[in-house]
Coordinates of C-alpha atoms in Angstrom, one line a residue:
M24 CA -0.1 -0.1 -0.2
T25 CA 1.0 3.4 -1.0
H26 CA -0.4 7.1 -0.8
T27 CA -0.2 10.2 -2.5
I28 CA -1.9 13.7 -1.6
I29 CA -4.7 14.6 -4.1
V30 CA -5.8 17.9 -2.8
P31 CA -3.2 19.5 -0.5
P32 CA -3.7 21.5 2.6
A33 CA -5.2 25.0 1.9
A34 CA -3.0 26.1 5.3
E35 CA -0.6 24.9 7.0
P36 CA -0.7 24.2 10.8
L37 CA 1.5 27.3 11.5
T38 CA 0.9 30.8 9.7
L39 CA 4.5 33.2 9.4
A40 CA 3.3 35.3 12.3
E41 CA 3.4 32.6 14.8
V42 CA 6.8 31.7 14.1
K43 CA 8.5 35.0 13.7
A44 CA 6.7 35.4 17.1
H45 CA 8.5 32.2 18.7
L46 CA 12.1 33.0 16.9
R47 CA 11.6 36.9 18.1
L48 CA 12.0 38.2 14.3
D49 CA 10.5 41.6 13.0
S50 CA 12.2 41.4 10.0
S51 CA 10.7 40.2 6.6
I52 CA 13.7 39.0 4.9
D53 CA 13.9 35.3 5.8
D54 CA 10.2 35.3 5.0
A55 CA 10.3 33.0 2.3
L56 CA 12.5 30.6 4.1
L57 CA 10.3 30.7 7.2
T58 CA 7.5 29.6 5.0
S59 CA 9.5 27.0 3.4
L60 CA 10.5 25.6 6.7
I61 CA 7.2 25.2 7.9
T62 CA 6.1 23.4 5.2
A63 CA 9.4 21.3 5.9
A64 CA 8.1 20.7 9.3
R65 CA 4.4 20.0 8.7
G66 CA 5.8 17.0 6.2
Y67 CA 8.2 15.6 8.6
L68 CA 5.9 15.4 11.4
E69 CA 3.6 14.0 8.8
A70 CA 5.7 11.3 7.3
E71 CA 6.9 10.1 10.6
S72 CA 4.0 10.1 12.6
G73 CA 0.9 9.1 10.0
L74 CA -0.9 12.2 11.1
V75 CA -2.4 14.5 8.6
L76 CA -2.6 17.8 10.1
V77 CA -4.5 20.3 7.7
T78 CA -7.6 19.2 5.5
Q79 CA -6.2 17.3 2.9
T80 CA -7.4 14.6 0.5
L81 CA -5.3 11.5 -0.3
R82 CA -5.4 8.6 -2.5
F83 CA -4.2 5.2 -1.0
Y84 CA -3.3 2.4 -3.6
F85 CA -3.7 -1.0 -3.1
D86 CA -2.6 -4.2 -5.1
D87 CA -5.3 -6.4 -3.6
W88 CA -7.7 -6.5 -0.9
P89 CA -6.6 -7.5 2.7
A90 CA -7.6 -11.0 3.9
G91 CA -10.6 -10.5 6.5
G92 CA -11.3 -7.5 4.6
L93 CA -10.8 -4.8 7.1
I94 CA -8.7 -2.4 5.6
Q95 CA -6.1 0.0 7.4
L96 CA -5.4 3.4 6.2
A97 CA -2.0 4.3 7.2
I98 CA -2.7 7.9 8.5
A99 CA -5.3 9.4 11.5
P100 CA -7.1 11.1 12.0
V101 CA -9.5 10.5 8.8
Q102 CA -13.0 12.5 8.3
T103 CA -14.6 10.8 5.2
L104 CA -14.6 8.1 2.6
E105 CA -14.6 10.0 -0.8
S106 CA -14.7 7.2 -2.9
V107 CA -13.7 3.7 -4.1
T108 CA -12.3 2.4 -7.4
V109 CA -11.0 -0.7 -9.0
Y110 CA -9.9 -1.5 -12.0
D111 CA -10.3 -4.7 -14.1
A112 CA -7.8 -6.8 -16.4
A113 CA -8.2 -4.5 -19.6
G114 CA -7.7 -0.9 -16.9
H115 CA -11.5 0.2 -17.0
P116 CA -12.3 2.0 -13.6
Q117 CA -14.8 0.7 -11.8
T118 CA -16.5 2.6 -8.6
V119 CA -17.5 0.5 -5.9
P120 CA -20.8 1.6 -4.1
L121 CA -19.9 2.6 -0.6
D122 CA -23.7 1.4 1.2
G123 CA -22.6 -0.1 4.2
H124 CA -18.8 0.7 4.7
V125 CA -18.1 1.2 7.8
L126 CA -15.2 3.9 8.6
D127 CA -12.8 3.6 12.2
A128 CA -11.9 7.0 11.8
A129 CA -11.4 7.1 15.7
S130 CA -8.4 4.6 15.2
M131 CA -4.7 5.3 14.5
P132 CA -4.2 4.2 11.9
A133 CA -8.1 4.5 10.8
R134 CA -9.5 1.1 9.7
L135 CA -12.1 0.7 6.9
F136 CA -14.9 -2.1 6.2
L137 CA -16.7 -2.2 2.6
A138 CA -19.7 -4.3 2.1
T139 CA -18.4 -4.5 -1.6
Q140 CA -15.3 -5.9 -2.4
P141 CA -14.9 -6.4 -6.1
P142 CA -12.2 -8.8 -7.3
A143 CA -9.2 -6.1 -8.8
G144 CA -7.9 -7.3 -12.3
R145 CA -4.7 -5.2 -12.3
P146 CA -2.2 -7.1 -10.6
L147 CA -0.7 -3.8 -9.0
N148 CA -2.6 -1.1 -7.5
G149 CA -5.8 -2.2 -8.9
I150 CA -7.5 -0.3 -6.0
E151 CA -7.7 3.5 -5.4
I152 CA -9.2 4.8 -1.9
D153 CA -9.7 8.5 -1.7
V154 CA -10.2 9.9 2.1
T155 CA -10.4 13.3 3.3
A156 CA -8.5 13.7 6.6
G157 CA -7.0 16.3 8.8
F158 CA -7.8 18.0 12.2
G159 CA -9.2 20.4 10.4
N160 CA -9.3 23.0 7.8
T161 CA -6.9 25.8 9.8
G162 CA -3.8 25.3 12.2
A163 CA -6.4 26.4 15.1
D164 CA -7.8 22.9 14.5
V165 CA -4.3 21.1 15.2
P166 CA -3.5 19.9 18.7
D167 CA -1.2 22.3 20.1
T168 CA 1.4 20.2 21.4
L169 CA 2.1 19.0 17.8
K170 CA 2.1 23.0 16.6
R171 CA 4.5 23.3 20.1
A172 CA 6.8 20.5 18.2
M173 CA 6.6 21.8 14.9
L174 CA 7.7 25.7 16.2
M175 CA 10.5 23.7 17.6
H176 CA 11.6 21.9 14.6
V177 CA 11.1 25.2 12.0
A178 CA 13.3 27.1 15.0
L179 CA 16.4 24.3 15.1
M180 CA 16.3 24.1 11.1
Y181 CA 16.0 28.3 11.2
E182 CA 19.2 28.2 13.5
L183 CA 20.9 25.4 10.9
R184 CA 20.2 27.7 7.9
G185 CA 23.6 28.5 6.9
A186 CA 24.9 25.2 7.7
I187 CA 22.3 23.3 5.7
P188 CA 20.3 24.5 2.7
S189 CA 16.5 24.4 2.9
D190 CA 15.7 21.8 0.3
M191 CA 17.8 19.5 2.5
Q192 CA 15.8 20.2 5.5
P193 CA 14.9 18.9 7.9
A194 CA 18.4 17.9 9.1
A195 CA 18.0 17.4 12.9
V196 CA 14.8 17.3 15.3
P197 CA 15.2 19.3 18.4
A198 CA 15.6 17.8 21.5
G199 CA 12.0 17.0 23.5
Y200 CA 10.3 17.0 19.9
D201 CA 9.6 13.3 20.4
R202 CA 7.9 13.7 23.6
L203 CA 5.4 16.3 22.4
V204 CA 4.6 14.3 19.2
S205 CA 4.9 10.3 20.8
P206 CA 1.3 10.5 22.1
W207 CA 0.3 11.0 18.8
R208 CA 2.4 8.2 17.1
A209 CA 0.4 4.8 16.3
V210 CA 1.7 2.1 18.6
R211 CA 3.2 -0.8 16.6
L212 CA 3.8 -3.9 18.2

């Protein structure tokens, strides 16, 4: 299973003003750099935790249905199931009806059961599942501890700006970051 972003977030969890206040910066000289560091911090947090911070639409690709029919989506929190498409052997898409589906959006990762699971005819990525996920549409919806972790991360990346180019960020994670993020990580056994 893999996934990709179909509709990116309309906003970042942190505003430029919040970051500049945290760093005690008055100048606008580094605004473009700070904006890119905010995006890098969000991307890192989402990738390493399985969380989606601000509302976005994602597409999951599966080769086949899992045994038992319970589909685990490697993200949280999921807001809604948008669509499910299965491709036949000729590559033609078939929309799967969503009647009777059960979405356990409270789980980390989220779980989905579909009453109808037609066989995929394409051997690779024959099933596509689109979901909307995230805590909400703005940074105000993101839990404060996650925003605090991002502020610390942006500050460290800003501190390293002369040594590490912005396109190679994040180069490091600040002390205390893991303690802020760990309650939100999915536990794996």
